[in-house]
Each structure stands twice: as C-alpha cells, then as structure tokens.
mmCIF file of C-alpha atoms and ligand atoms in Angstrom:
data_model
loop_
_atom_site.group_PDB
_atom_site.id
_atom_site.type_symbol
_atom_site.label_atom_id
_atom_site.label_comp_id
_atom_site.label_asym_id
_atom_site.label_seq_id
_atom_site.Cartn_x
_atom_site.Cartn_y
_atom_site.Cartn_z
ATOM 1 C CA MET A 13 76.598 127.796 67.210
ATOM 2 C CA THR A 14 78.114 125.142 64.833
ATOM 3 C CA LYS A 15 76.573 121.983 65.481
ATOM 4 C CA GLN A 16 79.146 120.563 67.772
ATOM 5 C CA ILE A 17 80.739 116.964 66.928
ATOM 6 C CA ASN A 18 81.892 115.019 69.494
ATOM 7 C CA PHE A 19 85.123 113.185 68.941
ATOM 8 C CA ASN A 20 85.796 113.127 72.926
ATOM 9 C CA HIS A 21 83.914 110.057 74.091
ATOM 10 C CA SER A 22 86.405 109.171 76.466
ATOM 11 C CA ALA A 23 85.841 112.131 78.738
ATOM 12 C CA GLY A 24 81.934 111.927 78.201
ATOM 13 C CA VAL A 25 79.237 110.547 76.422
ATOM 14 C CA PRO A 26 75.643 111.416 76.251
ATOM 15 C CA VAL A 27 73.039 109.311 78.065
ATOM 16 C CA ASP A 28 71.521 106.753 75.514
ATOM 17 C CA GLU A 29 67.726 107.452 75.189
ATOM 18 C CA GLN A 30 66.478 104.063 76.319
ATOM 19 C CA VAL A 31 68.753 104.363 79.434
ATOM 20 C CA LEU A 32 67.061 107.610 80.028
ATOM 21 C CA LYS A 33 63.494 106.117 79.607
ATOM 22 C CA ALA A 34 64.471 103.108 82.108
ATOM 23 C CA MET A 35 65.718 105.488 84.724
ATOM 24 C CA LYS A 36 63.180 108.096 84.695
ATOM 25 C CA PRO A 37 60.618 105.930 86.794
ATOM 26 C CA TYR A 38 63.179 105.785 89.660
ATOM 27 C CA PHE A 39 63.290 109.491 90.136
ATOM 28 C CA ARG A 40 59.546 109.819 91.276
ATOM 29 C CA GLN A 41 57.099 106.761 90.994
ATOM 30 C CA TYR A 42 59.817 104.437 92.620
ATOM 31 C CA TYR A 43 61.767 106.513 94.712
ATOM 32 C CA GLY A 44 62.044 104.087 97.662
ATOM 33 C CA ASN A 45 65.007 103.350 99.552
ATOM 34 C CA PRO A 46 65.814 99.644 98.755
ATOM 35 C CA SER A 47 66.763 98.964 102.486
ATOM 36 C CA SER A 48 63.111 99.561 103.324
ATOM 37 C CA VAL A 49 60.797 96.674 103.787
ATOM 38 C CA HIS A 50 57.657 98.498 102.198
ATOM 39 C CA ALA A 51 56.492 97.960 98.848
ATOM 40 C CA VAL A 52 58.094 101.263 97.191
ATOM 41 C CA GLY A 53 61.245 100.123 98.924
ATOM 42 C CA GLN A 54 61.102 96.665 97.461
ATOM 43 C CA GLN A 55 60.526 97.742 93.888
ATOM 44 C CA SER A 56 64.018 99.591 94.231
ATOM 45 C CA ALA A 57 65.560 97.104 95.690
ATOM 46 C CA LYS A 58 64.424 94.665 93.086
ATOM 47 C CA ALA A 59 65.699 96.894 90.266
ATOM 48 C CA ILE A 60 69.104 97.071 91.741
ATOM 49 C CA ALA A 61 69.135 93.235 91.916
ATOM 50 C CA ASN A 62 68.221 93.445 88.323
ATOM 51 C CA ALA A 63 70.887 95.832 87.247
ATOM 52 C CA ARG A 64 73.512 93.591 89.006
ATOM 53 C CA VAL A 65 72.598 90.910 86.725
ATOM 54 C CA GLN A 66 72.432 92.943 83.671
ATOM 55 C CA VAL A 67 76.196 94.457 84.375
ATOM 56 C CA GLY A 68 77.307 90.760 85.538
ATOM 57 C CA GLN A 69 76.318 89.448 82.126
ATOM 58 C CA LEU A 70 77.966 92.006 80.033
ATOM 59 C CA ILE A 71 81.561 90.628 81.867
ATOM 60 C CA GLY A 72 80.599 87.214 81.775
ATOM 61 C CA ALA A 73 80.235 86.791 85.741
ATOM 62 C CA ALA A 74 79.033 83.891 87.265
ATOM 63 C CA PRO A 75 75.733 84.044 89.240
ATOM 64 C CA LYS A 76 77.426 83.770 92.751
ATOM 65 C CA ASP A 77 79.807 86.654 91.690
ATOM 66 C CA ARG A 78 79.298 90.291 93.099
ATOM 67 C CA VAL A 79 78.714 93.450 91.312
ATOM 68 C CA ILE A 80 79.496 96.317 93.814
ATOM 69 C CA PHE A 81 78.019 99.493 92.617
ATOM 70 C CA THR A 82 79.729 102.710 93.623
ATOM 71 C CA SER A 83 79.855 106.461 92.686
ATOM 72 C CA GLY A 84 82.141 105.832 89.585
ATOM 73 C CA ALA A 85 85.518 104.194 88.460
ATOM 74 C CA THR A 86 87.471 105.851 90.624
ATOM 75 C CA GLU A 87 85.579 104.608 93.715
ATOM 76 C CA ALA A 88 85.908 101.462 92.102
ATOM 77 C CA ASN A 89 89.488 101.394 91.695
ATOM 78 C CA ASN A 90 89.918 102.883 95.122
ATOM 79 C CA LEU A 91 88.143 100.033 96.743
ATOM 80 C CA ALA A 92 89.893 97.409 94.551
ATOM 81 C CA LEU A 93 93.302 98.458 95.798
ATOM 82 C CA GLN A 94 92.847 99.875 98.998
ATOM 83 C CA GLY A 95 89.966 97.368 99.973
ATOM 84 C CA PHE A 96 92.046 94.505 99.187
ATOM 85 C CA ALA A 97 95.299 95.618 100.595
ATOM 86 C CA TYR A 98 93.783 96.513 103.672
ATOM 87 C CA ARG A 99 92.276 93.039 104.108
ATOM 88 C CA HIS A 100 95.049 90.881 102.869
ATOM 89 C CA ARG A 101 97.875 92.746 104.949
ATOM 90 C CA ARG A 102 98.926 89.895 106.724
ATOM 91 C CA LYS A 103 99.729 87.967 103.310
ATOM 92 C CA GLY A 104 101.975 90.496 101.976
ATOM 93 C CA ASN A 105 102.544 94.208 101.352
ATOM 94 C CA HIS A 106 103.332 94.468 97.642
ATOM 95 C CA ILE A 107 101.042 95.414 94.713
ATOM 96 C CA ILE A 108 101.870 95.610 90.682
ATOM 97 C CA ILE A 109 100.532 97.774 88.530
ATOM 98 C CA SER A 110 101.637 99.454 85.009
ATOM 99 C CA LYS A 111 102.885 102.569 83.856
ATOM 100 C CA MET A 112 100.076 103.133 81.732
ATOM 101 C CA GLU A 113 97.184 102.880 84.653
ATOM 102 C CA HIS A 114 94.697 105.811 85.112
ATOM 103 C CA LEU A 115 95.494 107.880 87.992
ATOM 104 C CA SER A 116 92.904 106.696 89.940
ATOM 105 C CA ILE A 117 95.072 103.274 89.721
ATOM 106 C CA ILE A 118 98.644 104.845 90.250
ATOM 107 C CA ASN A 119 97.780 107.676 92.748
ATOM 108 C CA THR A 120 95.906 105.144 94.994
ATOM 109 C CA ALA A 121 99.032 102.882 94.844
ATOM 110 C CA LYS A 122 101.165 105.927 95.940
ATOM 111 C CA PHE A 123 98.631 106.389 98.607
ATOM 112 C CA LEU A 124 99.177 103.034 99.900
ATOM 113 C CA SER A 125 103.113 103.245 99.589
ATOM 114 C CA LYS A 126 102.434 106.064 102.405
ATOM 115 C CA GLN A 127 101.052 103.274 104.521
ATOM 116 C CA GLY A 128 103.499 100.364 104.528
ATOM 117 C CA PHE A 129 102.683 99.062 101.259
ATOM 118 C CA GLU A 130 105.057 98.852 98.474
ATOM 119 C CA TYR A 131 104.131 98.841 94.538
ATOM 120 C CA THR A 132 106.148 98.383 91.468
ATOM 121 C CA GLN A 133 105.130 99.940 88.113
ATOM 122 C CA VAL A 134 105.562 97.742 84.997
ATOM 123 C CA GLY A 135 106.680 99.346 82.079
ATOM 124 C CA VAL A 136 105.343 98.976 78.481
ATOM 125 C CA ASP A 137 106.826 98.702 74.925
ATOM 126 C CA LYS A 138 106.838 102.044 72.489
ATOM 127 C CA HIS A 139 103.015 100.862 71.595
ATOM 128 C CA GLY A 140 102.106 100.901 75.434
ATOM 129 C CA ILE A 141 101.731 96.978 75.484
ATOM 130 C CA VAL A 142 102.918 95.940 79.130
ATOM 131 C CA ASP A 143 106.317 94.082 79.259
ATOM 132 C CA THR A 144 104.883 90.665 80.559
ATOM 133 C CA LYS A 145 108.379 89.614 81.097
ATOM 134 C CA ALA A 146 109.020 92.482 83.575
ATOM 135 C CA LEU A 147 105.382 91.648 85.023
ATOM 136 C CA LYS A 148 106.649 87.985 85.926
ATOM 137 C CA LYS A 149 109.952 89.192 87.306
ATOM 138 C CA ALA A 150 108.046 91.913 89.209
ATOM 139 C CA ILE A 151 106.075 89.179 91.376
ATOM 140 C CA THR A 152 107.523 88.508 94.964
ATOM 141 C CA ASP A 153 106.522 86.304 97.775
ATOM 142 C CA GLN A 154 105.000 89.698 99.116
ATOM 143 C CA THR A 155 102.798 90.402 96.051
ATOM 144 C CA ILE A 156 99.208 90.181 96.876
ATOM 145 C CA LEU A 157 97.668 91.751 93.816
ATOM 146 C CA ILE A 158 98.335 92.697 90.437
ATOM 147 C CA SER A 159 96.297 95.499 88.711
ATOM 148 C CA ILE A 160 96.527 95.943 84.808
ATOM 149 C CA GLN A 161 93.976 98.019 82.712
ATOM 150 C CA HIS A 162 92.136 95.952 79.969
ATOM 151 C CA ALA A 163 92.708 98.838 77.386
ATOM 152 C CA ASN A 164 94.417 102.274 77.548
ATOM 153 C CA ASN A 165 91.506 105.438 77.329
ATOM 154 C CA GLU A 166 93.900 107.604 75.990
ATOM 155 C CA VAL A 167 95.925 105.950 73.249
ATOM 156 C CA GLY A 168 93.640 102.884 72.830
ATOM 157 C CA THR A 169 96.293 100.282 73.358
ATOM 158 C CA ILE A 170 94.711 96.678 74.427
ATOM 159 C CA GLN A 171 96.524 94.995 76.531
ATOM 160 C CA PRO A 172 97.016 90.643 76.161
ATOM 161 C CA ILE A 173 95.015 90.369 79.416
ATOM 162 C CA ALA A 174 94.876 86.532 78.446
ATOM 163 C CA ASP A 175 98.405 86.487 79.000
ATOM 164 C CA ILE A 176 98.412 88.714 82.079
ATOM 165 C CA ALA A 177 95.962 86.631 83.591
ATOM 166 C CA GLN A 178 97.918 83.418 83.101
ATOM 167 C CA ILE A 179 100.614 84.956 84.840
ATOM 168 C CA ALA A 180 98.715 86.017 87.600
ATOM 169 C CA ASN A 181 96.640 82.942 88.167
ATOM 170 C CA ASN A 182 99.817 80.759 87.828
ATOM 171 C CA ALA A 183 101.376 82.854 90.837
ATOM 172 C CA GLU A 184 97.772 82.440 92.706
ATOM 173 C CA ILE A 185 97.858 86.239 92.694
ATOM 174 C CA PRO A 186 94.495 87.933 92.254
ATOM 175 C CA LEU A 187 94.272 90.178 89.146
ATOM 176 C CA HIS A 188 92.343 93.088 89.225
ATOM 177 C CA VAL A 189 91.285 94.792 85.544
ATOM 178 C CA ASP A 190 90.152 98.146 84.958
ATOM 179 C CA ALA A 191 88.007 97.779 82.072
ATOM 180 C CA VAL A 192 86.792 101.282 81.764
ATOM 181 C CA ALA A 193 87.902 102.057 78.214
ATOM 182 C CA SER A 194 87.201 98.433 76.923
ATOM 183 C CA ALA A 195 83.629 97.462 78.428
ATOM 184 C CA GLY A 196 80.999 97.789 75.493
ATOM 185 C CA LEU A 197 83.631 98.221 72.958
ATOM 186 C CA ILE A 198 85.479 94.859 72.986
ATOM 187 C CA PRO A 199 84.420 91.472 74.630
ATOM 188 C CA VAL A 200 85.325 91.342 78.372
ATOM 189 C CA ASN A 201 85.203 88.206 80.087
ATOM 190 C CA VAL A 202 85.797 87.667 83.743
ATOM 191 C CA SER A 203 85.150 83.867 84.062
ATOM 192 C CA GLU A 204 87.092 83.146 80.837
ATOM 193 C CA HIS A 205 90.323 84.647 82.050
ATOM 194 C CA GLY A 206 89.913 84.173 85.754
ATOM 195 C CA ILE A 207 89.618 87.659 86.897
ATOM 196 C CA SER A 208 89.120 88.356 90.659
ATOM 197 C CA LEU A 209 88.235 92.209 90.351
ATOM 198 C CA LEU A 210 86.848 94.452 87.429
ATOM 199 C CA THR A 211 86.050 98.101 87.035
ATOM 200 C CA LEU A 212 83.582 99.447 85.199
ATOM 201 C CA SER A 213 82.068 103.083 84.450
ATOM 202 C CA SER A 214 78.509 103.625 83.366
ATOM 203 C CA ASN A 215 79.086 106.740 81.590
ATOM 204 C CA ASP A 216 81.243 105.032 79.286
ATOM 205 C CA LEU A 217 78.317 102.563 78.511
ATOM 206 C CA TYR A 218 76.038 105.026 77.356
ATOM 207 C CA GLY A 219 74.868 105.492 81.012
ATOM 208 C CA PRO A 220 74.524 108.225 83.718
ATOM 209 C CA LYS A 221 77.752 109.747 85.072
ATOM 210 C CA GLY A 222 78.274 109.277 89.013
ATOM 211 C CA VAL A 223 77.851 105.536 88.839
ATOM 212 C CA GLY A 224 80.444 102.783 88.263
ATOM 213 C CA ALA A 225 80.743 99.247 89.300
ATOM 214 C CA LEU A 226 83.378 96.888 90.884
ATOM 215 C CA TYR A 227 83.106 93.341 89.879
ATOM 216 C CA THR A 228 84.050 90.751 92.809
ATOM 217 C CA ARG A 229 84.611 87.045 92.150
ATOM 218 C CA LYS A 230 82.767 85.487 94.977
ATOM 219 C CA GLU A 231 85.594 84.128 97.242
ATOM 220 C CA VAL A 232 87.704 87.513 96.920
ATOM 221 C CA ALA A 233 87.439 89.232 100.322
ATOM 222 C CA LEU A 234 87.337 93.110 100.827
ATOM 223 C CA GLN A 235 87.533 95.521 103.656
ATOM 224 C CA PRO A 236 85.115 98.471 102.999
ATOM 225 C CA ILE A 237 86.715 101.940 102.625
ATOM 226 C CA LEU A 238 83.140 103.555 103.024
ATOM 227 C CA THR A 239 81.955 102.238 106.736
ATOM 228 C CA GLY A 240 78.372 102.957 107.459
ATOM 229 C CA GLY A 241 74.687 101.204 107.148
ATOM 230 C CA GLY A 242 76.220 98.049 105.459
ATOM 231 C CA GLN A 243 74.701 98.049 101.554
ATOM 232 C CA GLU A 244 76.317 96.497 98.505
ATOM 233 C CA TYR A 245 77.302 93.292 100.624
ATOM 234 C CA GLY A 246 78.734 95.437 103.461
ATOM 235 C CA ILE A 247 81.394 96.636 101.434
ATOM 236 C CA ARG A 248 80.205 99.652 100.311
ATOM 237 C CA SER A 249 77.715 101.591 102.534
ATOM 238 C CA GLY A 250 75.480 104.521 101.727
ATOM 239 C CA SER A 251 71.925 104.479 100.641
ATOM 240 C CA GLU A 252 72.132 103.401 96.786
ATOM 241 C CA ASN A 253 71.774 105.630 93.774
ATOM 242 C CA VAL A 254 68.945 103.653 92.584
ATOM 243 C CA SER A 255 68.242 105.534 89.391
ATOM 244 C CA GLY A 256 71.740 105.890 88.427
ATOM 245 C CA ILE A 257 72.271 102.351 89.202
ATOM 246 C CA VAL A 258 69.151 101.442 86.826
ATOM 247 C CA GLY A 259 70.840 103.223 84.106
ATOM 248 C CA MET A 260 74.124 101.475 84.503
ATOM 249 C CA GLY A 261 72.202 98.190 84.024
ATOM 250 C CA ALA A 262 70.099 99.152 81.210
ATOM 251 C CA ALA A 263 73.273 100.650 79.747
ATOM 252 C CA ALA A 264 75.506 97.448 79.930
ATOM 253 C CA GLU A 265 72.147 95.257 78.807
ATOM 254 C CA LEU A 266 72.124 97.604 75.736
ATOM 255 C CA ALA A 267 76.005 97.349 75.098
ATOM 256 C CA LYS A 268 76.174 93.624 75.054
ATOM 257 C CA GLU A 269 73.506 93.620 72.622
ATOM 258 C CA GLN A 270 75.104 96.466 70.212
ATOM 259 C CA LEU A 271 78.899 95.346 70.884
ATOM 260 C CA ALA A 272 79.048 93.489 67.164
ATOM 261 C CA ASP A 273 77.470 96.315 65.408
ATOM 262 C CA ASN A 274 79.427 99.149 67.409
ATOM 263 C CA VAL A 275 82.827 96.999 66.799
ATOM 264 C CA THR A 276 82.488 96.956 63.145
ATOM 265 C CA ARG A 277 81.250 100.242 62.592
ATOM 266 C CA LEU A 278 83.706 102.034 64.767
ATOM 267 C CA THR A 279 86.527 100.282 63.638
ATOM 268 C CA TRP A 280 85.637 101.431 60.169
ATOM 269 C CA LEU A 281 85.214 104.680 61.128
ATOM 270 C CA ARG A 282 88.196 105.053 63.151
ATOM 271 C CA ASP A 283 90.459 103.480 60.361
ATOM 272 C CA GLN A 284 88.853 105.965 57.970
ATOM 273 C CA LEU A 285 90.097 108.587 59.982
ATOM 274 C CA ILE A 286 93.791 107.614 60.968
ATOM 275 C CA LYS A 287 94.334 106.389 57.419
ATOM 276 C CA GLY A 288 92.833 110.085 56.118
ATOM 277 C CA VAL A 289 94.838 112.186 58.842
ATOM 278 C CA LEU A 290 98.045 110.312 58.175
ATOM 279 C CA GLU A 291 98.018 110.563 54.512
ATOM 280 C CA LYS A 292 97.093 114.060 54.307
ATOM 281 C CA ILE A 293 99.390 115.330 56.881
ATOM 282 C CA ASP A 294 103.268 115.287 56.902
ATOM 283 C CA ASP A 295 105.070 114.424 59.958
ATOM 284 C CA SER A 296 101.964 112.913 61.756
ATOM 285 C CA TYR A 297 102.081 109.434 63.507
ATOM 286 C CA LEU A 298 99.707 107.041 65.319
ATOM 287 C CA ASN A 299 100.319 106.957 69.119
ATOM 288 C CA GLY A 300 99.451 103.415 70.787
ATOM 289 C CA HIS A 301 99.350 99.793 69.112
ATOM 290 C CA PRO A 302 98.579 99.704 65.168
ATOM 291 C CA THR A 303 96.266 96.704 65.448
ATOM 292 C CA GLN A 304 95.705 95.980 68.920
ATOM 293 C CA ARG A 305 93.715 99.115 69.917
ATOM 294 C CA LEU A 306 90.171 100.038 70.723
ATOM 295 C CA PRO A 307 87.764 100.295 67.903
ATOM 296 C CA ASN A 308 86.792 103.914 68.900
ATOM 297 C CA ASN A 309 90.527 105.205 69.208
ATOM 298 C CA ALA A 310 92.816 107.404 67.139
ATOM 299 C CA ASN A 311 95.528 108.997 69.014
ATOM 300 C CA ILE A 312 97.892 110.823 66.521
ATOM 301 C CA ARG A 313 100.774 113.172 67.059
ATOM 302 C CA PHE A 314 101.718 116.143 64.977
ATOM 303 C CA SER A 315 105.456 117.189 64.999
ATOM 304 C CA TYR A 316 106.590 120.989 65.478
ATOM 305 C CA ILE A 317 103.115 122.105 67.362
ATOM 306 C CA GLU A 318 101.021 121.792 70.358
ATOM 307 C CA GLY A 319 97.854 120.012 70.966
ATOM 308 C CA GLU A 320 96.220 122.669 72.793
ATOM 309 C CA ALA A 321 96.583 124.865 69.792
ATOM 310 C CA ILE A 322 94.990 122.500 67.342
ATOM 311 C CA THR A 323 92.377 121.726 69.735
ATOM 312 C CA LEU A 324 91.459 125.126 69.920
ATOM 313 C CA HIS A 325 91.421 125.568 66.435
ATOM 314 C CA LEU A 326 88.961 122.663 66.052
ATOM 315 C CA SER A 327 86.640 123.452 68.108
ATOM 316 C CA PHE A 328 86.265 126.965 66.070
ATOM 317 C CA GLN A 329 85.033 124.258 63.494
ATOM 318 C CA GLY A 330 82.716 122.329 65.848
ATOM 319 C CA PHE A 331 84.813 119.471 66.806
ATOM 320 C CA LEU A 332 85.279 118.529 70.309
ATOM 321 C CA VAL A 333 88.641 116.837 70.942
ATOM 322 C CA ALA A 334 91.312 116.360 73.653
ATOM 323 C CA THR A 335 94.847 116.593 73.674
ATOM 324 C CA SER A 336 95.398 114.008 76.321
ATOM 325 C CA SER A 337 93.647 112.177 78.696
ATOM 326 C CA ALA A 338 90.643 114.355 80.113
ATOM 327 C CA CYS A 339 91.815 113.414 83.780
ATOM 328 C CA THR A 340 95.160 115.100 83.118
ATOM 329 C CA SER A 341 94.729 118.057 81.229
ATOM 330 C CA LYS A 342 94.093 120.036 84.433
ATOM 331 C CA THR A 343 98.047 120.227 84.182
ATOM 332 C CA LEU A 344 100.260 121.089 81.552
ATOM 333 C CA ALA A 345 102.536 117.928 82.044
ATOM 334 C CA PRO A 346 102.874 115.338 79.198
ATOM 335 C CA SER A 347 100.760 112.644 79.311
ATOM 336 C CA HIS A 348 102.226 109.988 81.569
ATOM 337 C CA CYS A 349 101.201 107.270 79.108
ATOM 338 C CA LEU A 350 102.876 108.761 76.030
ATOM 339 C CA MET A 351 106.170 109.142 78.192
ATOM 340 C CA SER A 352 106.130 105.758 79.337
ATOM 341 C CA MET A 353 105.851 104.501 75.791
ATOM 342 C CA GLY A 354 109.268 106.492 75.139
ATOM 343 C CA VAL A 355 107.635 109.341 72.905
ATOM 344 C CA ALA A 356 109.777 112.472 73.322
ATOM 345 C CA GLU A 357 108.217 115.421 75.563
ATOM 346 C CA ALA A 358 108.077 117.951 72.729
ATOM 347 C CA GLU A 359 106.192 115.097 70.709
ATOM 348 C CA ALA A 360 103.963 114.288 73.330
ATOM 349 C CA HIS A 361 102.524 117.951 73.610
ATOM 350 C CA GLY A 362 101.549 117.698 69.767
ATOM 351 C CA ALA A 363 99.336 114.602 70.471
ATOM 352 C CA LEU A 364 95.588 114.574 69.880
ATOM 353 C CA GLN A 365 93.315 111.828 71.338
ATOM 354 C CA LEU A 366 90.317 111.064 69.252
ATOM 355 C CA THR A 367 87.548 108.547 70.508
ATOM 356 C CA LEU A 368 84.632 107.872 68.280
ATOM 357 C CA GLY A 369 81.224 107.121 69.494
ATOM 358 C CA ARG A 370 77.640 105.732 68.583
ATOM 359 C CA GLU A 371 76.650 109.178 67.250
ATOM 360 C CA ASN A 372 79.410 109.606 64.795
ATOM 361 C CA THR A 373 79.143 109.179 61.271
ATOM 362 C CA GLN A 374 81.246 108.882 58.156
ATOM 363 C CA ALA A 375 80.307 112.434 57.331
ATOM 364 C CA HIS A 376 81.863 113.491 60.619
ATOM 365 C CA ILE A 377 85.329 111.869 59.459
ATOM 366 C CA ASP A 378 85.143 113.253 56.118
ATOM 367 C CA LYS A 379 84.589 116.745 57.454
ATOM 368 C CA PHE A 380 87.335 116.302 60.341
ATOM 369 C CA VAL A 381 89.831 115.186 57.498
ATOM 370 C CA GLU A 382 88.936 118.282 55.688
ATOM 371 C CA VAL A 383 89.245 120.928 58.197
ATOM 372 C CA LEU A 384 92.318 119.786 59.705
ATOM 373 C CA PRO A 385 95.201 120.041 57.161
ATOM 374 C CA PRO A 386 94.857 123.792 57.004
ATOM 375 C CA ILE A 387 94.880 124.086 60.898
ATOM 376 C CA ILE A 388 98.181 122.325 61.073
ATOM 377 C CA GLU A 389 99.544 123.983 57.933
ATOM 378 C CA LYS A 390 98.905 127.493 59.915
ATOM 379 C CA LEU A 391 100.291 126.471 63.174
ATOM 380 C CA ARG A 392 103.342 125.053 61.684
ATOM 381 C CA ALA A 393 104.347 128.231 59.672
ATOM 382 C CA MET A 394 104.155 130.190 63.313
ATOM 383 C CA SER A 395 106.035 127.341 64.857
ATOM 384 C CA PRO A 396 109.479 127.880 65.930
ATOM 385 C CA LEU A 397 110.510 124.247 65.442
ATOM 386 C CA SER A 398 110.664 122.540 62.200
ATOM 387 C CA LYS A 399 112.081 119.716 60.370
ATOM 388 C CA ASP A 400 115.310 122.040 60.023
ATOM 389 C CA VAL A 401 115.311 121.696 63.555
ATOM 390 C CA PRO A 402 114.762 118.213 64.175
ATOM 391 C CA TYR A 403 114.305 116.144 67.199
ATOM 392 C CA ASP A 404 114.536 112.348 67.982
ATOM 393 C CA ILE A 405 110.728 110.763 68.031
ATOM 394 C CA PHE A 406 111.896 108.070 70.501
ATOM 395 C CA GLU A 407 115.020 109.748 72.248
ATOM 396 C CA ASP A 408 116.898 107.795 74.727
ATOM 397 C CA GLU A 409 117.824 108.760 78.276
ATOM 398 C CA GLU A 410 121.097 110.678 77.519
ATOM 399 C CA HIS A 411 119.047 113.515 75.573
ATOM 400 C CA ASP A 412 118.124 116.659 76.951
ATOM 401 C CA HIS A 413 113.910 116.262 77.210
ATOM 402 C CA HIS A 414 113.716 119.998 76.331
ATOM 403 C CA HIS A 415 114.235 121.471 72.794
HETATM 404 N N1 PMP B 528 89.872 104.125 84.512
HETATM 405 C C1 PMP B 528 90.208 104.830 83.430
HETATM 406 C C2 PMP B 528 90.926 103.677 82.375
HETATM 407 C C3 PMP B 528 89.488 105.649 82.805
HETATM 408 O O1 PMP B 528 90.022 106.394 81.789
HETATM 409 C C4 PMP B 528 88.811 106.571 83.839
HETATM 410 C C5 PMP B 528 88.288 108.066 83.373
HETATM 411 N N2 PMP B 528 87.538 107.853 82.264
HETATM 412 C C6 PMP B 528 88.797 106.267 85.079
HETATM 413 C C7 PMP B 528 89.260 105.034 85.509
HETATM 414 C C8 PMP B 528 88.123 106.875 86.180
HETATM 415 O O2 PMP B 528 86.852 107.417 85.858
HETATM 416 P P1 PMP B 528 85.787 108.313 86.648
HETATM 417 O O3 PMP B 528 86.712 109.663 86.486
HETATM 418 O O4 PMP B 528 84.897 107.952 85.895
HETATM 419 O O5 PMP B 528 85.741 107.974 87.880
#
C-alpha cells in the first residue's frame, strides 16, 4: 500500500505520542474511580483536576470557571443548548444560532423547537461570515442564548467572535461558542471576550477520540441532560473516562505550547496548497474567507465535476481527502455551509475539503499539486458539464437549482 497522506484532519487526527504516553498509566496502574476515597481512586481524581486546569488554560478560563468533561463535542453542544434552555426556560424560549453551525447545534436547536422553544438561524455572507446586523436584529425579549461557532471546520471561515460577543454582552445574553475547529489552531480566550459556554473536542487537539469538554463560566447554570451519580459538578453524571480525560488535558497543554509554531507552519503550507491548486487548475475557486480562515484549511471547488470522483482518484494516489464535512458525507445532499454561502448546488458538489495537520510537510503539498491537475483534466473530459454549458457560480433564487 502507498503511504497515506492525510489531508482530512477535520475528520480524524492521530493521537500525539506524548499524549499517548501521558494516558498509558491510567489504563492499568491508576485504574481507580475518581469517586472512590481510597488512594487509587484519589490518584484518578487528581489527574482529572489537573486535566481541567490544562484545558482551562488553553482557552483562558478563570480558576473558578468549570470544565465539564463529556463524551465529545456533540454531547458538549447538546449539553450547552439543552442544558441551558431547560434551566432558563422561565426567562424566555428563543435561541439564536447561525446557518454555518455543525449539525450537533442545528439538530439540537430543531429538537428544542419540538419542545416549545424557538430558534432563529442567522445567515452568512458569501465567505461564510455571520451577518452581525441580522444577529442583532434577531434578538428578542425571549432570547436566552446565542450559539455561534468560532470557526467552520468545513470551509475554514473564522467568525468575528469579538464583535459577536460584544453584541451578546450588550444585550446581556450568554454566548455559547463551538470552538472545536479553532482550538489549538488560533487563540481562543473566553475571559477576553466574555464567553459563557464553549465546546471543545479532544481529537481535534491530537488527543483521543470519545472525549470533549464544555467550558462554563462560573455563574452559568445548566440543567443536566444525563442524570445519575452527580459527577462533573452534578452536571454530567457517569464514571469519568479517566485515561481519555488525561489525554485531552495533555493534548490541550501541548496545543497551547505549540500554537504559535503551528500557525506559522500550517499557514505557509496552506497558502502553498491554495496557490498551487488555483494556479494550475482553471475554473477552481477557494470556498470560505480568503484571509479570515483557519491556518490548516483549504476548501476548493472545481467546476463541472463531482467531489466524490476526485476523492476516489486522489485516494489511489495515497491522499485522504473529503468532499464536505465528514459528518454530512453520509448523505448526498450538498453541504449546508456552502449552500448558506450561496454557492450553486452543482458547484457545491465539486468541492474538496482539505485540512492539514502537524505531520504534513512541503513534500506532501508538492506531490498534491502535481497529481491533482491530471485527475481534474481526466474527470472533466468525461463530464457532461463544461464551459460551453455554464452555470452561475452564485445563482439567485429564481434560478433552477438543477443543471
Ligand atoms: N462542532 C464542530 C465545529 C465540528 O467540526 C464537529 C465535528 N468534528 C463537532 C462539533 C462534533 O464533534 P464530534 O463528532 O466529535 O462529537
């Protein structure tokens, strides 16, 4: 088998060696349940307390704030929205999210709407930036929570989170931020912006899968969505995943240490990748914001062909890439993010999501830029669509969506 080159880090990341080393003693040596008063249990309790500090430091949490460990970002997002909505129901029944959110936010808002809550999805511009004027306008006297992601895992757009936080703070409405895609890649600071709730995922920080965290500012109350023995401040019951939590803590500490170096190196590689592809291939376009984008993300669409076919051909060359969010690739529906940005459906089908990681090198980029053009050329030669049968890149509503 050819050596695989991973350009699909938003879907899965190998656990860092140092993280793995930190986790190892917590499988056999320190196997205790942190709720036990005996020594082996207390060793685990101490390790979890340490991981809370490590995670808190990555996001600039204050010492009295809480880091609640969960089974992953999906659970943390569910806990943020449901836990907040149930607890603060008497204050109002309205939540604001954006059209770019991950499905664990969008579907949770939908779920809440079946239980007497209402939600507004604020739109975005063609680069995927949330319309802050529309956000302000969407606030009503029933609004209890705003949830906007820091950055988009699929198209890489970074939201103006300081402006969004200011709007929320001025209206005295708590802000939840999904920072899964941004943490470890760009600075995230809950204290600086006055963020009340924030979601993190361990694997995106090169930690193990099956762990995540919800940060909550100390005065923010939530109703548990998992009830039981009262672990994690009584908000998330269930015996803790000690080794996983230790891994997430170690990963957070490493991510903080390496952030500056990663940003510089990844930004350089990303820009080589984007420049190389756009220069070599006609009718290819960058999706997402040209500058306000994650240092590891290049999302590029190729007119006249399907992303799935490109993905398959690239995999023969050893490249692991995705067409759109790994979370939505189970359906053939075009990405909701690209559609919200006004990209035509046919164009959205031709998009590749490339996400770089720590182990990628210049040689990987060079090889990619070399192997991609003949693949695109071959697929376009077979495609029924062409320059002679054009379609609008940003089609307006009157147009037929099928070409
Ligand atoms: N939020 C964002 C922005 C994501 O990209 C993802 C998926 N990587 C999630 C939440 C959900 O994460 P998980 O599937 O690990 O629970």
